[in-house]
């Protein structure tokens, strides 16, 4: 590369990079994904330069028209991305020069690649945040539909993956609505914080040109310009927050994926997944594998990894910009791609899955799942301290195990052999339906409570 070919770097360099330096330095292979945001930012910057009189109206019009042409070329797959121009910013600028000539050189007045990339990347992350919020709302609606369908269906509630107490299918589905609502809230909160414009911070110290940062911020949909030029070009908190929100959300998706893997197994048969989100075996014709759930569970590791990777890139950097920060984008691109894919796949699985109500009901009644109800009855009816009631109930469970039956199958004589004051009323509370219906505390599993929560979230999402 000759000096004339190296115009983008200016007169400081008399020779271009060799092949290895070009390969490690160039980012166009991945940052071309910022093309729309780069042109959006440049159009706003050009309009501002024209409005305040830094460039002429004719140059402003030519620049904006040229940028529109470039965007159309990119959208139609006809833009000639070139590695010698390093990144999306220089590729666009070089093409603009080819299209409109000398006027293109005025676009970079009062701007640096440092604030340009910070603006482009922030716009891209903000767009992805909006997509994530929409994806979460759609998935919440899918869980709400399942909850509404099975508000009264009895299923086992687990601790340690052991039968604990009976709950309702609707209640279990609504647990994920709550999780996803927190994810949505985190993305919304992060969006508010990231919605400040770095454009106009220039390299690191601002500019002596009379630019109007409020104008460009408003044009790009930001609430305001950033308040410190040093922080503006060095900040990647917006990307880290996106990855942090994505990681917590991904963890929730992975937890439900694990439940689907377990629930769809032959040992559980709690749910049947549709053929759309299952695959077969190359050798075992009977198999129907929950591959979509398993792939979501695995892809989550890439999102976690991106979060850690960007933290490690940023942790030792002094103010302001260092070339290390070029490594911020691929991690975020990959995490965003996988999060959106996981949200869409999970929405499809939740919408298509079928709960096997009879199997859920049978499983809920096993494993002495109403033992806590028995203990609560002893407290209420016999005025027994809970710890004493716990011990009596534990003794009755042990007796039932010896007799190879469940608690409701013990005779009254057997019950009274453990505690003489137990009466026939005990049998009224030992059924799983009675157990579930009694959990009327706010946030409890009683169908009445679940319906109330469903109505609340339906109104919220509308």
Coordinates of C-alpha atoms in Angstrom, one line a residue:
X1 CA 0.0 0.0 0.0
X2 CA 1.4 3.4 -1.0
X3 CA 1.2 6.6 0.9
X4 CA -1.6 7.8 -1.4
X5 CA -3.5 4.6 -0.7
X6 CA -3.2 5.2 3.0
X7 CA -5.1 8.5 3.0
X8 CA -7.4 7.5 5.8
X9 CA -4.5 7.5 8.3
X10 CA -3.3 10.9 7.2
X11 CA 0.2 12.2 6.6
X12 CA 1.8 10.7 9.8
X13 CA 2.4 7.3 8.1
X14 CA 4.4 6.9 4.9
X15 CA 3.8 3.2 4.5
X16 CA 0.8 0.9 4.9
X17 CA 0.6 -2.1 7.2
X18 CA 1.9 -5.4 6.1
X19 CA -0.5 -8.4 5.8
X20 CA -0.3 -9.5 9.4
X21 CA -0.9 -6.0 10.8
X22 CA -3.7 -5.5 8.3
X23 CA -5.3 -8.8 9.4
X24 CA -5.1 -8.1 13.2
X25 CA -6.1 -4.4 12.8
X26 CA -9.1 -4.7 10.4
X27 CA -12.6 -5.2 11.9
X28 CA -14.7 -4.8 8.8
X29 CA -15.4 -8.6 8.7
X30 CA -17.6 -8.1 11.7
X31 CA -18.3 -4.4 12.3
X32 CA -20.1 -4.1 9.0
X33 CA -23.1 -5.1 11.1
X34 CA -23.0 -1.5 12.3
X35 CA -23.6 -0.1 8.8
X36 CA -27.1 1.1 9.4
X37 CA -26.2 2.7 12.7
X38 CA -23.0 4.3 11.2
X39 CA -25.0 5.9 8.4
X40 CA -27.7 7.0 10.8
X41 CA -25.1 8.7 13.0
X42 CA -23.3 10.3 10.0
X43 CA -26.6 11.7 8.6
X44 CA -27.4 13.3 11.9
X45 CA -23.9 14.7 12.2
X46 CA -24.0 16.1 8.7
X47 CA -27.4 17.7 9.3
X48 CA -26.0 19.3 12.5
X49 CA -22.9 20.6 10.7
X50 CA -25.1 22.2 8.1
X51 CA -27.5 23.7 10.6
X52 CA -24.8 25.5 12.6
X53 CA -22.9 26.6 9.5
X54 CA -19.8 24.5 9.8
X55 CA -20.4 23.1 6.3
X56 CA -22.5 24.5 3.5
X57 CA -26.0 23.5 2.8
X58 CA -25.0 22.1 -0.6
X59 CA -22.2 19.9 1.0
X60 CA -24.7 18.8 3.7
X61 CA -27.2 17.8 1.1
X62 CA -24.6 15.9 -1.0
X63 CA -23.3 14.1 2.0
X64 CA -26.8 13.0 3.2
X65 CA -27.8 11.9 -0.4
X66 CA -24.5 10.0 -0.8
X67 CA -25.1 8.2 2.6
X68 CA -28.6 7.2 1.5
X69 CA -27.1 5.7 -1.7
X70 CA -24.5 3.8 0.4
X71 CA -27.2 2.4 2.7
X72 CA -29.2 1.2 -0.3
X73 CA -26.1 -0.5 -1.7
X74 CA -25.5 -2.2 1.6
X75 CA -29.1 -3.3 1.9
X76 CA -29.1 -4.7 -1.6
X77 CA -25.8 -6.6 -1.1
X78 CA -23.9 -4.4 -3.6
X79 CA -21.6 -2.5 -1.3
X80 CA -17.9 -3.3 -1.9
X81 CA -16.6 -3.9 1.7
X82 CA -12.8 -3.6 1.5
X83 CA -10.4 -4.8 4.3
X84 CA -7.8 -2.1 3.5
X85 CA -10.2 0.4 4.9
X86 CA -10.2 -1.4 8.2
X87 CA -13.7 -0.8 9.5
X88 CA -17.2 0.1 8.6
X89 CA -16.6 3.8 9.3
X90 CA -13.7 4.1 6.8
X91 CA -15.4 1.9 4.3
X92 CA -18.4 4.2 4.3
X93 CA -16.3 7.3 4.1
X94 CA -14.2 5.9 1.2
X95 CA -17.3 5.0 -0.7
X96 CA -18.8 8.5 0.0
X97 CA -15.7 10.0 -1.5
X98 CA -16.1 8.0 -4.6
X99 CA -19.8 9.1 -4.9
X100 CA -19.6 12.8 -4.1
X101 CA -15.9 13.8 -4.2
X102 CA -14.4 16.5 -2.1
X103 CA -17.5 17.3 0.0
X104 CA -17.2 13.9 1.6
X105 CA -14.1 15.0 3.5
X106 CA -16.1 17.6 5.4
X107 CA -18.3 15.0 7.1
X108 CA -15.6 14.2 9.7
X109 CA -15.4 17.7 10.9
X110 CA -15.9 17.9 14.7
X111 CA -16.0 14.1 14.9
X112 CA -13.5 11.2 15.6
X113 CA -13.7 7.5 15.0
X114 CA -13.7 7.2 18.8
X115 CA -17.0 9.0 19.3
X116 CA -18.3 7.6 16.0
X117 CA -17.9 4.0 17.0
X118 CA -19.2 4.6 20.5
X119 CA -22.3 6.1 19.0
X120 CA -22.8 3.4 16.4
X121 CA -22.3 0.6 18.9
X122 CA -24.6 2.2 21.4
X123 CA -27.3 2.6 18.7
X124 CA -26.9 -1.1 17.8
X125 CA -27.1 -2.3 21.4
X126 CA -30.1 -0.1 22.0
X127 CA -31.8 -1.6 18.9
X128 CA -31.0 -5.1 20.2
X129 CA -32.3 -4.2 23.6
X130 CA -35.7 -3.2 22.0
X131 CA -35.7 -6.6 20.2
X132 CA -35.0 -8.5 23.4
X133 CA -37.9 -6.7 25.2
X134 CA -40.3 -7.6 22.4
X135 CA -39.1 -11.2 22.6
X136 CA -39.6 -11.3 26.3
X137 CA -43.1 -10.0 26.0
X138 CA -43.9 -12.6 23.4
X139 CA -42.5 -15.4 25.6
X140 CA -44.4 -14.1 28.7
X141 CA -47.6 -14.2 26.7
X142 CA -46.9 -17.8 25.7
X143 CA -46.4 -18.7 29.4
X144 CA -49.6 -16.8 30.3
X145 CA -51.5 -18.8 27.7
X146 CA -50.3 -22.1 29.3
X147 CA -51.1 -20.8 32.8
X148 CA -54.6 -19.8 31.7
X149 CA -55.1 -23.2 30.1
X150 CA -54.1 -25.1 33.2
X151 CA -55.0 -22.9 36.1
X152 CA -56.6 -25.9 37.9
X153 CA -54.3 -28.7 36.8
X154 CA -52.5 -30.3 39.7
X155 CA -48.8 -31.1 39.4
X156 CA -46.0 -31.8 41.9
X157 CA -44.0 -28.9 43.2
X158 CA -40.4 -29.9 43.8
X159 CA -37.5 -29.1 46.0
X160 CA -34.2 -30.9 45.4
X161 CA -36.1 -32.5 42.5
X162 CA -38.1 -34.5 45.1
X163 CA -41.9 -34.2 45.5
X164 CA -42.5 -31.4 48.0
X165 CA -46.1 -30.1 47.8
X166 CA -48.8 -30.2 45.1
X167 CA -49.1 -27.0 43.1
X168 CA -51.0 -26.1 39.9
X169 CA -49.7 -26.0 36.4
X170 CA -50.8 -22.4 36.1
X171 CA -48.8 -21.5 39.1
X172 CA -45.6 -23.1 37.7
X173 CA -46.1 -21.3 34.4
X174 CA -46.6 -18.0 36.2
X175 CA -43.3 -18.4 38.0
X176 CA -41.5 -18.0 34.6
X177 CA -43.7 -15.0 33.8
X178 CA -42.3 -13.4 37.0
X179 CA -38.7 -14.2 36.0
X180 CA -39.1 -12.9 32.5
X181 CA -40.8 -9.8 33.8
X182 CA -37.7 -9.1 35.8
X183 CA -35.5 -9.7 32.7
X184 CA -37.7 -7.2 30.8
X185 CA -37.4 -4.7 33.6
X186 CA -33.6 -5.0 33.6
X187 CA -33.4 -4.5 29.8
X188 CA -35.7 -1.4 30.1
X189 CA -33.6 0.0 32.9
X190 CA -30.4 -0.6 31.0
X191 CA -31.9 1.1 28.0
X192 CA -32.7 4.2 30.0
X193 CA -29.1 4.4 31.1
X194 CA -27.5 3.8 27.7
X195 CA -29.8 6.4 26.0
X196 CA -27.2 9.2 26.0
X197 CA -25.3 10.3 22.9
X198 CA -21.5 10.2 22.8
X199 CA -21.5 11.9 19.4
X200 CA -19.5 15.1 19.6
X201 CA -17.1 13.9 22.3
X202 CA -14.7 13.6 19.4
X203 CA -11.3 11.8 20.1
X204 CA -11.5 12.4 23.9
X205 CA -11.6 16.1 24.7
X206 CA -14.5 17.6 22.7
X207 CA -14.0 20.1 19.9
X208 CA -13.4 23.8 19.2
X209 CA -16.0 23.7 16.5
X210 CA -19.4 25.2 17.5
X211 CA -21.3 21.8 17.3
X212 CA -24.8 21.3 18.6
X213 CA -24.7 18.0 20.6
X214 CA -28.3 18.4 21.7
X215 CA -29.4 18.4 18.1
X216 CA -27.6 15.2 17.1
X217 CA -28.7 13.5 20.3
X218 CA -32.4 14.4 19.6
X219 CA -32.0 13.3 15.9
X220 CA -30.7 9.9 17.0
X221 CA -33.4 9.4 19.6
X222 CA -31.2 9.8 22.7
X223 CA -32.4 11.6 25.7
X224 CA -29.4 13.9 25.9
X225 CA -25.7 14.0 25.1
X226 CA -23.2 12.4 27.4
X227 CA -21.7 14.9 30.0
X228 CA -18.0 14.0 29.9
X229 CA -16.0 13.6 26.7
X230 CA -13.4 11.3 28.3
X231 CA -16.0 8.9 29.6
X232 CA -18.0 9.2 26.4
X233 CA -15.4 7.5 24.2
X234 CA -14.1 5.0 26.8
X235 CA -17.5 3.8 28.2
X236 CA -18.7 0.3 27.3
X237 CA -21.0 0.0 30.3
X238 CA -24.0 -0.1 27.9
X239 CA -22.6 -3.3 26.2
X240 CA -21.7 -4.8 29.6
X241 CA -25.2 -4.1 30.9
X242 CA -26.7 -5.6 27.9
X243 CA -24.6 -8.8 28.3
X244 CA -25.4 -8.9 32.1
X245 CA -29.2 -8.6 31.4
X246 CA -28.8 -11.2 28.6
X247 CA -26.9 -13.6 30.9
X248 CA -29.6 -13.5 33.7
X249 CA -32.3 -13.9 31.1
X250 CA -30.4 -16.8 29.4
X251 CA -30.1 -18.5 32.8
X252 CA -33.9 -18.4 33.2
X253 CA -34.3 -19.9 29.7
X254 CA -31.8 -22.6 30.6
X255 CA -33.7 -23.5 33.7
X256 CA -36.9 -24.0 31.8
X257 CA -35.0 -25.9 29.1
X258 CA -33.8 -28.3 31.8
X259 CA -37.3 -28.7 33.1
X260 CA -38.5 -29.5 29.5
X261 CA -35.8 -32.1 29.1
X262 CA -36.8 -33.8 32.4
X263 CA -40.6 -33.4 31.9
X264 CA -40.6 -34.8 28.4
X265 CA -38.6 -38.0 29.4
X266 CA -40.2 -41.4 29.5
X267 CA -39.7 -41.4 33.3
X268 CA -41.8 -38.3 33.8
X269 CA -44.1 -37.8 30.8
X270 CA -45.3 -34.5 32.1
X271 CA -45.3 -32.8 28.7
X272 CA -45.3 -33.7 25.1
X273 CA -43.3 -31.4 22.8
X274 CA -44.4 -30.8 19.3
X275 CA -42.5 -32.3 16.3
X276 CA -41.4 -28.8 15.4
X277 CA -39.0 -28.6 18.3
X278 CA -37.9 -32.2 18.6
X279 CA -35.7 -34.6 16.5
X280 CA -35.3 -38.3 16.1
X281 CA -32.5 -40.7 16.4
X282 CA -30.4 -42.1 13.5
X283 CA -30.6 -45.6 15.1
X284 CA -33.4 -45.7 17.6
X285 CA -36.7 -45.2 15.9
X286 CA -38.7 -44.7 19.1
X287 CA -36.7 -41.6 20.1
X288 CA -38.2 -38.1 20.2
X289 CA -35.5 -35.8 21.5
X290 CA -36.0 -32.4 23.0
X291 CA -33.1 -31.0 21.0
X292 CA -34.4 -27.4 20.9
X293 CA -34.4 -27.2 24.7
X294 CA -31.0 -28.9 24.9
X295 CA -29.5 -26.4 22.4
X296 CA -30.9 -23.4 24.2
X297 CA -29.4 -24.9 27.4
X298 CA -26.0 -25.1 25.7
X299 CA -26.0 -21.8 23.8
X300 CA -26.5 -20.0 27.1
X301 CA -22.8 -20.7 27.7
X302 CA -21.9 -18.5 24.8
X303 CA -23.8 -15.6 26.3
X304 CA -22.2 -16.1 29.7
X305 CA -18.8 -16.3 28.0
X306 CA -19.4 -13.1 26.1
X307 CA -20.2 -11.3 29.4
X308 CA -16.9 -12.5 31.0
X309 CA -14.9 -11.8 27.9
X310 CA -15.9 -8.2 27.6
X311 CA -15.3 -7.6 31.3
X312 CA -11.8 -9.0 30.8
X313 CA -11.2 -6.7 27.8
X314 CA -12.2 -3.6 29.7
X315 CA -10.8 -4.3 33.2
X316 CA -7.3 -2.9 32.7
X317 CA -7.8 -0.1 30.2
X318 CA -6.8 3.4 31.2
X319 CA -8.9 6.3 29.9
X320 CA -9.7 6.8 27.2
X321 CA -9.7 4.7 24.0
X322 CA -7.5 1.7 23.4
X323 CA -7.5 -0.6 20.4
X324 CA -8.4 -3.4 22.8
X325 CA -11.9 -2.0 22.6
X326 CA -12.2 -3.2 19.0
X327 CA -12.7 -6.6 20.7
X328 CA -16.0 -5.4 22.2
X329 CA -18.3 -6.1 19.3
X330 CA -18.0 -9.8 18.2
X331 CA -18.8 -10.9 21.7
X332 CA -21.9 -8.8 21.9
X333 CA -23.0 -9.7 18.4
X334 CA -22.8 -13.4 19.1
X335 CA -24.6 -13.0 22.5
X336 CA -27.4 -11.0 21.0
X337 CA -27.8 -13.5 18.1
X338 CA -28.0 -16.4 20.5
X339 CA -30.3 -14.7 23.0
X340 CA -32.8 -13.7 20.3
X341 CA -32.7 -17.2 18.8
X342 CA -33.2 -18.8 22.3
X343 CA -36.2 -16.4 23.0
X344 CA -37.9 -17.3 19.7
X345 CA -37.3 -21.0 20.1
X346 CA -38.5 -21.0 23.7
X347 CA -41.7 -19.1 22.7
X348 CA -42.3 -21.8 20.1
X349 CA -41.8 -24.6 22.5
X350 CA -44.0 -23.1 25.2
X351 CA -46.7 -22.4 22.7
X352 CA -46.7 -25.9 21.3
X353 CA -46.1 -28.1 24.3
X354 CA -49.0 -30.2 25.7
X355 CA -49.2 -30.9 29.4
X356 CA -50.2 -34.5 30.2
X357 CA -52.7 -33.6 33.0
X358 CA -53.3 -37.1 34.2
X359 CA -49.6 -37.9 34.7
X360 CA -49.1 -34.6 36.5
X361 CA -52.0 -35.4 38.8
X362 CA -50.7 -38.9 39.7
X363 CA -47.2 -37.6 40.3
X364 CA -48.6 -34.8 42.5
X365 CA -50.3 -37.3 44.8
X366 CA -47.2 -39.4 45.3
X367 CA -44.3 -39.0 47.6
X368 CA -46.3 -37.9 50.7
X369 CA -46.8 -34.5 49.1
X370 CA -49.6 -33.5 51.5
X371 CA -47.5 -34.1 54.6
X372 CA -47.2 -30.4 55.3
X373 CA -51.0 -30.1 55.1
X374 CA -51.3 -32.8 57.8
X375 CA -48.8 -30.9 60.0
X376 CA -50.7 -27.6 59.4
X377 CA -54.0 -29.4 60.4
X378 CA -52.4 -30.6 63.7
X379 CA -51.4 -27.0 64.4
X380 CA -54.8 -25.5 63.6
X381 CA -57.1 -28.2 65.0
X382 CA -55.2 -29.5 67.9
X383 CA -53.3 -26.3 68.9
X384 CA -50.1 -28.2 68.6
X385 CA -46.7 -26.3 68.3
X386 CA -45.5 -26.7 64.7
X387 CA -42.3 -28.5 65.7
X388 CA -44.3 -31.1 67.5
X389 CA -46.7 -31.3 64.6
X390 CA -43.7 -31.8 62.3
X391 CA -42.5 -34.7 64.4
X392 CA -45.9 -36.4 64.5
X393 CA -46.3 -36.0 60.7
X394 CA -42.8 -37.4 60.2
X395 CA -43.7 -40.5 62.3
X396 CA -46.9 -40.9 60.2
X397 CA -44.9 -40.7 57.0
X398 CA -42.5 -43.4 58.3
X399 CA -45.5 -45.6 59.2
X400 CA -46.9 -45.1 55.7
X401 CA -43.6 -46.1 54.2
X402 CA -43.6 -49.3 56.4
X403 CA -47.1 -50.1 55.3
X404 CA -46.2 -49.3 51.6
X405 CA -49.1 -46.8 51.2
X406 CA -49.6 -43.1 51.0
X407 CA -50.8 -40.9 53.9
X408 CA -54.5 -40.9 52.9
X409 CA -54.4 -44.7 52.9
X410 CA -53.6 -45.0 56.6
X411 CA -56.6 -46.0 58.7
X412 CA -57.8 -43.7 61.5
X413 CA -56.6 -46.3 64.0
X414 CA -53.1 -46.2 62.5
X415 CA -53.2 -42.4 62.7
X416 CA -54.3 -42.4 66.3
X417 CA -51.6 -44.9 67.2
X418 CA -49.2 -42.0 66.6
X419 CA -51.4 -39.3 68.1
X420 CA -54.7 -40.2 69.8
X421 CA -56.4 -36.8 69.2
X422 CA -56.4 -37.2 65.4
X423 CA -59.9 -37.3 64.0
X424 CA -61.6 -38.2 60.7
X425 CA -61.4 -34.6 59.7
X426 CA -57.7 -35.3 58.7
X427 CA -58.9 -37.0 55.6
X428 CA -60.6 -33.8 54.3
X429 CA -57.2 -32.1 53.9
X430 CA -55.0 -34.9 52.6
X431 CA -56.2 -34.8 49.0
X432 CA -54.1 -32.9 46.5
X433 CA -57.0 -30.8 45.3
X434 CA -57.8 -29.7 48.9
X435 CA -54.1 -29.0 49.5
X436 CA -53.8 -26.7 46.4
X437 CA -57.1 -24.9 47.1
X438 CA -56.1 -24.1 50.6
X439 CA -52.9 -22.2 49.5
X440 CA -54.8 -18.9 49.4
X441 CA -52.0 -16.6 50.6
X442 CA -51.0 -13.9 48.2
X443 CA -48.7 -15.4 45.5
X444 CA -49.9 -18.9 46.5
X445 CA -50.8 -21.8 44.2
X446 CA -54.6 -21.8 44.8
X447 CA -56.3 -21.5 41.4
X448 CA -58.1 -18.3 42.6
X449 CA -54.7 -16.7 43.3
X450 CA -53.3 -17.9 40.0
X451 CA -56.2 -16.4 38.1
X452 CA -55.7 -13.1 39.8
X453 CA -52.0 -13.1 38.8
X454 CA -52.9 -14.0 35.2
X455 CA -55.3 -11.2 34.9
X456 CA -52.8 -8.7 36.4
X457 CA -50.1 -9.7 33.8
X458 CA -52.5 -9.8 30.9
X459 CA -53.5 -6.2 31.7
X460 CA -49.9 -5.2 32.1
X461 CA -48.8 -6.7 28.8
X462 CA -51.7 -5.1 27.0

